[in-house]
PDB file of C-alpha atoms and ligand atoms in Angstrom:
ATOM      1  CA  UNK V   8      22.417 177.346  85.408  1.00 96.00           C
ATOM      2  CA  UNK V   9      20.782 180.729  86.092  1.00 95.00           C
ATOM      3  CA  UNK V  10      17.567 179.292  87.257  1.00 95.00           C
ATOM      4  CA  UNK V  11      19.365 176.660  89.328  1.00 96.00           C
ATOM      5  CA  UNK V  12      21.175 179.708  91.008  1.00 97.00           C
ATOM      6  CA  UNK V  13      18.006 181.602  91.589  1.00 96.00           C
ATOM      7  CA  UNK V  14      16.375 178.752  93.131  1.00 96.00           C
ATOM      8  CA  UNK V  15      19.180 178.253  95.671  1.00 96.00           C
ATOM      9  CA  UNK V  16      19.089 182.199  96.448  1.00 96.00           C
ATOM     10  CA  UNK V  17      15.309 181.646  97.481  1.00 95.00           C
ATOM     11  CA  UNK V  18      14.228 183.720  94.410  1.00 95.00           C
ATOM     12  CA  UNK V  19      12.718 180.925  92.154  1.00 91.00           C
ATOM     13  CA  UNK V  20       8.960 181.946  92.826  1.00 87.00           C
ATOM     14  CA  UNK V  21       9.608 185.588  91.752  1.00 91.00           C
ATOM     15  CA  UNK V  22      12.319 185.264  89.335  1.00 95.00           C
ATOM     16  CA  UNK V  23      13.198 183.417  86.205  1.00 94.00           C
ATOM     17  CA  UNK V  24      15.665 183.422  83.345  1.00 96.00           C
ATOM     18  CA  UNK V  25      14.685 182.804  79.716  1.00 95.00           C
ATOM     19  CA  UNK V  26      16.180 183.045  76.116  1.00 96.00           C
ATOM     20  CA  UNK V  27      14.516 185.264  73.830  1.00 96.00           C
ATOM     21  CA  UNK V  28      15.738 185.613  70.298  1.00 97.00           C
ATOM     22  CA  UNK V  29      15.648 188.954  68.484  1.00 97.00           C
ATOM     23  CA  UNK V  30      16.786 190.217  65.104  1.00 98.00           C
ATOM     24  CA  UNK V  31      18.993 193.110  65.156  1.00 98.00           C
ATOM     25  CA  UNK V  32      16.467 195.628  63.584  1.00 98.00           C
ATOM     26  CA  UNK V  33      13.976 194.714  66.590  1.00 98.00           C
ATOM     27  CA  UNK V  34      16.476 194.623  69.416  1.00 98.00           C
ATOM     28  CA  UNK V  35      16.252 198.216  70.812  1.00 98.00           C
ATOM     29  CA  UNK V  36      12.248 198.056  70.939  1.00 98.00           C
ATOM     30  CA  UNK V  37      12.310 194.788  72.707  1.00 98.00           C
ATOM     31  CA  UNK V  38      14.842 196.153  75.321  1.00 98.00           C
ATOM     32  CA  UNK V  39      12.542 198.857  75.881  1.00 97.00           C
ATOM     33  CA  UNK V  40       9.361 196.945  75.903  1.00 97.00           C
ATOM     34  CA  UNK V  41      11.180 194.546  78.571  1.00 96.00           C
ATOM     35  CA  UNK V  42      12.295 197.714  80.814  1.00 96.00           C
ATOM     36  CA  UNK V  43       8.492 198.910  80.608  1.00 95.00           C
ATOM     37  CA  UNK V  44       7.210 195.753  81.507  1.00 94.00           C
ATOM     38  CA  UNK V  45       9.161 195.150  84.735  1.00 92.00           C
ATOM     39  CA  UNK V  46      12.069 192.834  83.712  1.00 96.00           C
ATOM     40  CA  UNK V  47      15.153 193.301  86.071  1.00 96.00           C
ATOM     41  CA  UNK V  48      17.677 192.939  83.351  1.00 97.00           C
ATOM     42  CA  UNK V  49      18.906 190.885  80.479  1.00 98.00           C
ATOM     43  CA  UNK V  50      22.043 189.347  79.265  1.00 97.00           C
ATOM     44  CA  UNK V  51      22.885 190.224  75.653  1.00 97.00           C
ATOM     45  CA  UNK V  52      25.060 188.311  73.225  1.00 95.00           C
ATOM     46  CA  UNK V  53      26.332 188.600  69.681  1.00 93.00           C
ATOM     47  CA  UNK V  54      25.374 190.292  67.485  1.00 95.00           C
ATOM     48  CA  UNK V  55      23.755 192.819  70.048  1.00 97.00           C
ATOM     49  CA  UNK V  56      26.533 193.687  72.636  1.00 96.00           C
ATOM     50  CA  UNK V  57      27.366 197.151  70.857  1.00 96.00           C
ATOM     51  CA  UNK V  58      23.860 198.014  70.345  1.00 97.00           C
ATOM     52  CA  UNK V  59      23.066 197.297  74.053  1.00 97.00           C
ATOM     53  CA  UNK V  60      25.671 199.789  75.191  1.00 97.00           C
ATOM     54  CA  UNK V  61      24.570 202.472  72.731  1.00 97.00           C
ATOM     55  CA  UNK V  62      20.900 202.372  74.015  1.00 97.00           C
ATOM     56  CA  UNK V  63      21.645 202.360  77.572  1.00 97.00           C
ATOM     57  CA  UNK V  64      21.438 205.814  79.616  1.00 97.00           C
ATOM     58  CA  UNK V  65      24.483 204.575  81.948  1.00 97.00           C
ATOM     59  CA  UNK V  66      27.263 202.648  80.931  1.00 98.00           C
ATOM     60  CA  UNK V  67      29.827 200.776  83.550  1.00 97.00           C
ATOM     61  CA  UNK V  68      33.595 201.421  83.282  1.00 96.00           C
ATOM     62  CA  UNK V  69      34.470 197.959  81.901  1.00 96.00           C
ATOM     63  CA  UNK V  70      31.702 198.127  79.151  1.00 97.00           C
ATOM     64  CA  UNK V  71      32.849 201.469  78.083  1.00 97.00           C
ATOM     65  CA  UNK V  72      36.498 200.293  77.765  1.00 95.00           C
ATOM     66  CA  UNK V  73      35.662 197.041  75.958  1.00 95.00           C
ATOM     67  CA  UNK V  74      33.138 198.971  73.709  1.00 95.00           C
ATOM     68  CA  UNK V  75      30.266 196.425  74.264  1.00 96.00           C
ATOM     69  CA  UNK V  76      27.919 195.305  76.842  1.00 97.00           C
ATOM     70  CA  UNK V  77      26.725 191.727  77.845  1.00 97.00           C
ATOM     71  CA  UNK V  78      24.630 192.932  80.765  1.00 98.00           C
ATOM     72  CA  UNK V  79      21.674 195.274  80.977  1.00 98.00           C
ATOM     73  CA  UNK V  80      19.893 196.219  84.158  1.00 98.00           C
ATOM     74  CA  UNK V  81      16.239 198.125  84.208  1.00 97.00           C
ATOM     75  CA  UNK V  82      15.471 200.483  86.898  1.00 92.00           C
ATOM     76  CA  UNK V  83      13.266 203.471  87.107  1.00 89.00           C
ATOM     77  CA  UNK V  84      16.155 205.801  86.501  1.00 91.00           C
ATOM     78  CA  UNK V  85      16.750 203.976  83.097  1.00 95.00           C
ATOM     79  CA  UNK V  86      18.745 201.406  81.437  1.00 97.00           C
ATOM     80  CA  UNK V  87      22.365 200.477  82.722  1.00 98.00           C
ATOM     81  CA  UNK V  88      24.962 198.713  80.418  1.00 98.00           C
ATOM     82  CA  UNK V  89      27.638 196.638  81.929  1.00 98.00           C
ATOM     83  CA  UNK V  90      30.079 194.078  80.896  1.00 97.00           C
ATOM     84  CA  UNK V  91      30.746 190.844  82.914  1.00 97.00           C
ATOM     85  CA  UNK V  92      32.973 189.064  80.254  1.00 97.00           C
ATOM     86  CA  UNK V  93      36.283 190.410  81.616  1.00 97.00           C
ATOM     87  CA  UNK V  94      35.166 190.012  85.203  1.00 97.00           C
ATOM     88  CA  UNK V  95      33.900 186.380  84.442  1.00 97.00           C
ATOM     89  CA  UNK V  96      37.288 185.555  82.714  1.00 98.00           C
ATOM     90  CA  UNK V  97      39.301 187.000  85.748  1.00 98.00           C
ATOM     91  CA  UNK V  98      37.312 185.180  88.270  1.00 98.00           C
ATOM     92  CA  UNK V  99      37.789 181.884  86.493  1.00 98.00           C
ATOM     93  CA  UNK V 100      41.686 182.158  86.691  1.00 98.00           C
ATOM     94  CA  UNK V 101      43.249 179.828  88.990  1.00 95.00           C
ATOM     95  CA  UNK V 102      45.583 182.694  89.959  1.00 95.00           C
ATOM     96  CA  UNK V 103      45.835 186.349  89.598  1.00 96.00           C
ATOM     97  CA  UNK V 104      47.446 187.247  86.283  1.00 98.00           C
ATOM     98  CA  UNK V 105      49.427 190.311  87.605  1.00 98.00           C
ATOM     99  CA  UNK V 106      53.154 190.102  86.444  1.00 98.00           C
ATOM    100  CA  UNK V 107      52.168 187.174  84.187  1.00 98.00           C
ATOM    101  CA  UNK V 108      53.203 186.884  80.589  1.00 98.00           C
ATOM    102  CA  UNK V 109      50.064 186.131  78.910  1.00 98.00           C
ATOM    103  CA  UNK V 110      49.534 185.165  75.132  1.00 98.00           C
ATOM    104  CA  UNK V 111      46.073 185.862  73.793  1.00 98.00           C
ATOM    105  CA  UNK V 112      45.163 184.224  70.511  1.00 97.00           C
ATOM    106  CA  UNK V 113      42.783 185.862  68.542  1.00 97.00           C
ATOM    107  CA  UNK V 114      41.608 189.519  68.056  1.00 97.00           C
ATOM    108  CA  UNK V 115      37.828 189.350  67.821  1.00 95.00           C
ATOM    109  CA  UNK V 116      35.190 190.474  70.606  1.00 94.00           C
ATOM    110  CA  UNK V 117      36.306 187.969  73.065  1.00 95.00           C
ATOM    111  CA  UNK V 118      39.975 188.817  72.779  1.00 97.00           C
ATOM    112  CA  UNK V 119      38.987 192.502  73.345  1.00 97.00           C
ATOM    113  CA  UNK V 120      37.480 191.675  76.825  1.00 97.00           C
ATOM    114  CA  UNK V 121      40.069 189.316  77.836  1.00 98.00           C
ATOM    115  CA  UNK V 122      43.242 191.488  76.582  1.00 98.00           C
ATOM    116  CA  UNK V 123      41.608 194.539  78.538  1.00 98.00           C
ATOM    117  CA  UNK V 124      41.027 192.598  81.691  1.00 98.00           C
ATOM    118  CA  UNK V 125      44.724 191.134  81.526  1.00 98.00           C
ATOM    119  CA  UNK V 126      46.277 194.529  80.944  1.00 98.00           C
ATOM    120  CA  UNK V 127      44.053 196.235  83.435  1.00 97.00           C
ATOM    121  CA  UNK V 128      45.153 193.636  86.064  1.00 98.00           C
ATOM    122  CA  UNK V 129      48.968 194.221  85.206  1.00 98.00           C
ATOM    123  CA  UNK V 130      49.993 191.315  82.915  1.00 98.00           C
ATOM    124  CA  UNK V 131      52.225 191.336  80.052  1.00 98.00           C
ATOM    125  CA  UNK V 132      49.970 190.823  77.093  1.00 98.00           C
ATOM    126  CA  UNK V 133      51.002 189.632  73.485  1.00 98.00           C
ATOM    127  CA  UNK V 134      48.395 189.111  70.963  1.00 97.00           C
ATOM    128  CA  UNK V 135      48.398 186.886  68.151  1.00 97.00           C
ATOM    129  CA  UNK V 136      45.863 186.885  65.463  1.00 96.00           C
ATOM    130  CA  UNK V 137      45.475 184.886  62.089  1.00 94.00           C
ATOM    131  CA  UNK V 138      44.967 188.376  60.521  1.00 95.00           C
ATOM    132  CA  UNK V 139      47.736 190.271  62.006  1.00 95.00           C
ATOM    133  CA  UNK V 140      46.618 193.864  61.379  1.00 96.00           C
ATOM    134  CA  UNK V 141      43.570 193.046  63.728  1.00 97.00           C
ATOM    135  CA  UNK V 142      46.202 191.935  66.608  1.00 97.00           C
ATOM    136  CA  UNK V 143      48.185 195.246  65.938  1.00 97.00           C
ATOM    137  CA  UNK V 144      45.115 197.382  66.076  1.00 97.00           C
ATOM    138  CA  UNK V 145      43.824 195.776  69.403  1.00 97.00           C
ATOM    139  CA  UNK V 146      47.117 195.645  70.970  1.00 98.00           C
ATOM    140  CA  UNK V 147      47.583 199.708  69.904  1.00 97.00           C
ATOM    141  CA  UNK V 148      44.611 200.392  71.528  1.00 96.00           C
ATOM    142  CA  UNK V 149      45.058 198.405  74.913  1.00 96.00           C
ATOM    143  CA  UNK V 150      48.599 198.811  75.564  1.00 95.00           C
ATOM    144  CA  UNK V 151      49.466 195.223  74.687  1.00 97.00           C
ATOM    145  CA  UNK V 152      51.962 193.819  72.124  1.00 97.00           C
ATOM    146  CA  UNK V 153      51.176 192.315  68.704  1.00 97.00           C
ATOM    147  CA  UNK V 154      52.797 189.255  67.350  1.00 95.00           C
ATOM    148  CA  UNK V 155      53.703 188.640  63.818  1.00 89.00           C
ATOM    149  CA  UNK V 156      51.517 185.740  62.137  1.00 81.00           C
ATOM    150  CA  UNK V 157      54.185 183.818  60.676  1.00 77.00           C
ATOM    151  CA  UNK V 158      54.654 180.061  60.005  1.00 73.00           C
ATOM    152  CA  UNK V 159      56.966 179.783  62.808  1.00 81.00           C
ATOM    153  CA  UNK V 160      55.733 178.405  65.988  1.00 88.00           C
ATOM    154  CA  UNK V 161      55.892 180.471  69.214  1.00 90.00           C
ATOM    155  CA  UNK V 162      57.950 179.295  72.185  1.00 93.00           C
ATOM    156  CA  UNK V 163      55.737 178.394  74.939  1.00 93.00           C
ATOM    157  CA  UNK V 164      58.611 179.005  77.394  1.00 94.00           C
ATOM    158  CA  UNK V 165      57.689 182.748  76.729  1.00 95.00           C
ATOM    159  CA  UNK V 166      54.342 182.632  78.095  1.00 97.00           C
ATOM    160  CA  UNK V 167      52.830 181.758  81.508  1.00 98.00           C
ATOM    161  CA  UNK V 168      49.282 182.107  80.466  1.00 98.00           C
ATOM    162  CA  UNK V 169      47.639 181.302  77.064  1.00 98.00           C
ATOM    163  CA  UNK V 170      44.063 182.193  76.231  1.00 98.00           C
ATOM    164  CA  UNK V 171      42.365 180.770  72.985  1.00 97.00           C
ATOM    165  CA  UNK V 172      39.691 183.404  72.095  1.00 97.00           C
ATOM    166  CA  UNK V 173      39.448 182.156  68.584  1.00 95.00           C
ATOM    167  CA  UNK V 174      36.917 179.755  67.216  1.00 89.00           C
ATOM    168  CA  UNK V 175      39.395 176.921  66.365  1.00 88.00           C
ATOM    169  CA  UNK V 176      38.154 173.724  68.435  1.00 79.00           C
ATOM    170  CA  UNK V 177      34.584 175.271  68.630  1.00 78.00           C
ATOM    171  CA  UNK V 178      33.326 172.898  65.988  1.00 67.00           C
ATOM    172  CA  UNK V 179      35.099 169.797  67.482  1.00 60.00           C
ATOM    173  CA  UNK V 180      38.011 167.959  65.940  1.00 58.00           C
ATOM    174  CA  UNK V 181      35.880 166.162  62.861  1.00 60.00           C
ATOM    175  CA  UNK V 182      36.901 166.687  59.368  1.00 60.00           C
ATOM    176  CA  UNK V 183      36.726 170.334  58.004  1.00 61.00           C
ATOM    177  CA  UNK V 184      36.965 171.858  61.433  1.00 60.00           C
ATOM    178  CA  UNK V 185      40.118 174.111  61.895  1.00 65.00           C
ATOM    179  CA  UNK V 186      42.783 172.108  63.691  1.00 76.00           C
ATOM    180  CA  UNK V 187      45.412 173.054  66.159  1.00 83.00           C
ATOM    181  CA  UNK V 188      47.790 173.529  63.252  1.00 85.00           C
ATOM    182  CA  UNK V 189      45.802 176.874  62.657  1.00 89.00           C
ATOM    183  CA  UNK V 190      47.205 178.040  66.150  1.00 92.00           C
ATOM    184  CA  UNK V 191      50.800 179.453  66.500  1.00 94.00           C
ATOM    185  CA  UNK V 192      51.761 177.373  69.691  1.00 93.00           C
ATOM    186  CA  UNK V 193      51.910 173.462  70.008  1.00 91.00           C
ATOM    187  CA  UNK V 194      49.581 172.253  72.634  1.00 89.00           C
ATOM    188  CA  UNK V 195      51.978 169.559  73.462  1.00 89.00           C
ATOM    189  CA  UNK V 196      54.638 171.951  74.458  1.00 93.00           C
ATOM    190  CA  UNK V 197      52.509 173.285  77.425  1.00 94.00           C
ATOM    191  CA  UNK V 198      53.366 171.653  80.625  1.00 95.00           C
ATOM    192  CA  UNK V 199      53.297 172.482  84.353  1.00 96.00           C
ATOM    193  CA  UNK V 200      54.403 175.617  84.323  1.00 96.00           C
ATOM    194  CA  UNK V 201      51.375 176.949  82.021  1.00 97.00           C
ATOM    195  CA  UNK V 202      47.812 177.958  82.718  1.00 97.00           C
ATOM    196  CA  UNK V 203      45.480 177.657  79.538  1.00 97.00           C
ATOM    197  CA  UNK V 204      42.163 179.194  79.128  1.00 98.00           C
ATOM    198  CA  UNK V 205      40.279 177.854  76.207  1.00 96.00           C
ATOM    199  CA  UNK V 206      37.114 179.872  75.622  1.00 95.00           C
ATOM    200  CA  UNK V 207      36.072 177.390  72.851  1.00 90.00           C
ATOM    201  CA  UNK V 208      33.659 174.999  74.147  1.00 81.00           C
ATOM    202  CA  UNK V 209      31.155 172.306  73.129  1.00 79.00           C
ATOM    203  CA  UNK V 210      29.917 169.192  74.238  1.00 80.00           C
ATOM    204  CA  UNK V 211      33.291 167.560  74.517  1.00 84.00           C
ATOM    205  CA  UNK V 212      36.549 168.817  75.816  1.00 88.00           C
ATOM    206  CA  UNK V 213      38.430 170.761  72.927  1.00 90.00           C
ATOM    207  CA  UNK V 214      41.506 169.175  71.557  1.00 90.00           C
ATOM    208  CA  UNK V 215      43.784 172.069  72.679  1.00 92.00           C
ATOM    209  CA  UNK V 216      42.380 171.663  76.267  1.00 93.00           C
ATOM    210  CA  UNK V 217      42.747 167.996  76.205  1.00 93.00           C
ATOM    211  CA  UNK V 218      46.459 167.951  74.840  1.00 93.00           C
ATOM    212  CA  UNK V 219      47.468 170.877  77.232  1.00 94.00           C
ATOM    213  CA  UNK V 220      46.031 169.082  80.287  1.00 95.00           C
ATOM    214  CA  UNK V 221      47.415 165.763  79.251  1.00 95.00           C
ATOM    215  CA  UNK V 222      51.015 167.429  79.396  1.00 95.00           C
ATOM    216  CA  UNK V 223      50.395 168.871  82.806  1.00 96.00           C
ATOM    217  CA  UNK V 224      49.137 172.233  82.339  1.00 97.00           C
ATOM    218  CA  UNK V 225      46.308 173.903  84.342  1.00 97.00           C
ATOM    219  CA  UNK V 226      43.349 174.066  81.978  1.00 97.00           C
ATOM    220  CA  UNK V 227      40.157 176.264  82.528  1.00 97.00           C
ATOM    221  CA  UNK V 228      37.513 175.656  79.798  1.00 95.00           C
ATOM    222  CA  UNK V 229      34.918 177.833  78.287  1.00 95.00           C
ATOM    223  CA  UNK V 230      32.119 176.701  80.102  1.00 95.00           C
ATOM    224  CA  UNK V 231      33.860 177.689  83.643  1.00 96.00           C
ATOM    225  CA  UNK V 232      34.353 181.101  82.292  1.00 97.00           C
ATOM    226  CA  UNK V 233      30.846 181.264  81.206  1.00 96.00           C
ATOM    227  CA  UNK V 234      29.562 180.130  84.714  1.00 97.00           C
ATOM    228  CA  UNK V 235      31.598 183.079  86.308  1.00 98.00           C
ATOM    229  CA  UNK V 236      30.203 185.675  83.666  1.00 97.00           C
ATOM    230  CA  UNK V 237      26.953 184.436  84.516  1.00 97.00           C
ATOM    231  CA  UNK V 238      27.339 184.586  88.095  1.00 98.00           C
ATOM    232  CA  UNK V 239      28.754 188.276  87.827  1.00 98.00           C
ATOM    233  CA  UNK V 240      25.527 189.453  85.969  1.00 98.00           C
ATOM    234  CA  UNK V 241      23.428 187.802  88.770  1.00 97.00           C
ATOM    235  CA  UNK V 242      25.425 189.476  91.404  1.00 97.00           C
ATOM    236  CA  UNK V 243      24.551 192.888  89.519  1.00 97.00           C
ATOM    237  CA  UNK V 244      20.713 192.008  89.390  1.00 97.00           C
ATOM    238  CA  UNK V 245      20.302 190.436  92.759  1.00 96.00           C
ATOM    239  CA  UNK V 246      22.840 192.139  94.938  1.00 96.00           C
ATOM    240  CA  UNK V 247      23.493 188.647  96.290  1.00 96.00           C
ATOM    241  CA  UNK V 248      26.544 186.270  95.849  1.00 96.00           C
ATOM    242  CA  UNK V 249      25.307 183.477  93.599  1.00 97.00           C
ATOM    243  CA  UNK V 250      26.205 179.845  94.131  1.00 97.00           C
ATOM    244  CA  UNK V 251      29.028 179.069  91.985  1.00 98.00           C
ATOM    245  CA  UNK V 252      29.268 175.314  92.475  1.00 97.00           C
ATOM    246  CA  UNK V 253      25.410 174.945  91.860  1.00 97.00           C
ATOM    247  CA  UNK V 254      25.773 176.938  88.679  1.00 97.00           C
ATOM    248  CA  UNK V 255      28.805 174.792  87.601  1.00 96.00           C
ATOM    249  CA  UNK V 256      26.775 171.753  88.021  1.00 96.00           C
ATOM    250  CA  UNK V 257      23.808 173.003  86.152  1.00 96.00           C
ATOM    251  CA  UNK V 258      25.937 174.186  83.262  1.00 94.00           C
ATOM    252  CA  UNK V 259      27.969 170.708  82.974  1.00 91.00           C
ATOM    253  CA  UNK V 260      24.783 168.542  83.425  1.00 90.00           C
ATOM    254  CA  UNK V 261      23.480 169.848  79.722  1.00 65.00           C
TER     255      UNK V 261
HETATM  256  P1  ATR Y   5      34.316 186.357  69.467  1.00 52.05           P
HETATM  257  O1  ATR Y   5      33.288 187.200  69.559  1.00 52.05           O
HETATM  258  O2  ATR Y   5      33.917 184.793  70.028  1.00 52.05           O
HETATM  259  O3  ATR Y   5      35.620 186.710  69.622  1.00 52.05           O
HETATM  260  P2  ATR Y   5      34.838 186.837  66.582  1.00 52.05           P
HETATM  261  O4  ATR Y   5      34.931 188.286  67.007  1.00 52.05           O
HETATM  262  O5  ATR Y   5      34.200 186.445  65.324  1.00 52.05           O
HETATM  263  O6  ATR Y   5      34.335 185.920  67.817  1.00 52.05           O
HETATM  264  O7  ATR Y   5      36.316 186.366  66.296  1.00 52.05           O
HETATM  265  C1  ATR Y   5      36.768 185.084  66.000  1.00 52.05           C
HETATM  266  C2  ATR Y   5      38.209 184.966  66.193  1.00 52.05           C
HETATM  267  O8  ATR Y   5      38.666 183.723  65.686  1.00 52.05           O
HETATM  268  C3  ATR Y   5      39.096 186.034  65.318  1.00 52.05           C
HETATM  269  O9  ATR Y   5      40.309 186.284  65.933  1.00 52.05           O
HETATM  270  C4  ATR Y   5      39.406 185.043  64.072  1.00 52.05           C
HETATM  271  O10 ATR Y   5      40.594 185.528  63.333  1.00 52.05           O
HETATM  272  P3  ATR Y   5      40.470 186.386  62.150  1.00 52.05           P
HETATM  273  O11 ATR Y   5      40.440 187.766  62.683  1.00 52.05           O
HETATM  274  O12 ATR Y   5      41.676 186.182  61.428  1.00 52.05           O
HETATM  275  O13 ATR Y   5      39.292 186.193  61.424  1.00 52.05           O
HETATM  276  C5  ATR Y   5      39.687 183.769  64.782  1.00 52.05           C
HETATM  277  N1  ATR Y   5      39.466 182.664  63.829  1.00 52.05           N
HETATM  278  C6  ATR Y   5      38.490 182.155  63.236  1.00 52.05           C
HETATM  279  N2  ATR Y   5      38.716 181.161  62.518  1.00 52.05           N
HETATM  280  C7  ATR Y   5      40.098 180.910  62.566  1.00 52.05           C
HETATM  281  C8  ATR Y   5      40.881 179.779  62.090  1.00 52.05           C
HETATM  282  N3  ATR Y   5      40.597 178.884  61.482  1.00 52.05           N
HETATM  283  N4  ATR Y   5      42.205 179.855  62.536  1.00 52.05           N
HETATM  284  C9  ATR Y   5      42.754 180.863  63.378  1.00 52.05           C
HETATM  285  N5  ATR Y   5      41.930 181.706  63.780  1.00 52.05           N
HETATM  286  C10 ATR Y   5      40.686 181.829  63.461  1.00 52.05           C
END
């Protein structure tokens, strides 16, 4: 999707976007070599997001608040670390979240970026996690509330926006994959008044997304969020507005 965007921006000849795999002990040396060799920047993913933040000479506000960076830019002035996870998530939402009652499922790295974005935009954020201590810690740090992890289901009427950041749904719905029963809200209780963002994505629509949209909820999938995160990184590097529809088409063609 990045290369499709670069082509449409007229940069295909000079710029290209490629995947490089690196083990944690080699990460810093690779990044410094890339900066010295004239790369414009890099996206960074798990497990390097904290290391990316730590090696940068300058850190953006979002990256500092979230404690992780997914975007590095190289310039003669040094290495700048930024985070487009929060921006990409917000840009993918069908409507601004201010004033909405949001339920974040999960308390890992993705939940942190999502919950920070929602709190910063003025939503009322509740965090649920399988391991409740992690939800409590995250909620305490960000000014959200933590929900207890009990067997009782949450009432969908208490929320306008539900964001699944857990890995439930990531492995498809086959045998052995954690099913919707692992989550505290029933997908079939969501309806027209709900927006669901399911960060889990795979070749097929997740069970959660499909059940929720079948009941009339507005659903945003993980690929759509990924497109907007990618676009936000490209905007930082190129200074131009990336063609979202082209990126979306390329992402979904795979
Ligand atoms: P990411 O970087 O994508 O956020 P992560 O930091 O590994 O990934 O977080 C994964 C999240 O999925 C966690 O909230 C995890 O819950 P725990 O903190 O209890 O481990 C959640 N998760 C993983 N498997 C799950 C399952 N079977 N049921 C419910 N939640 C699950």
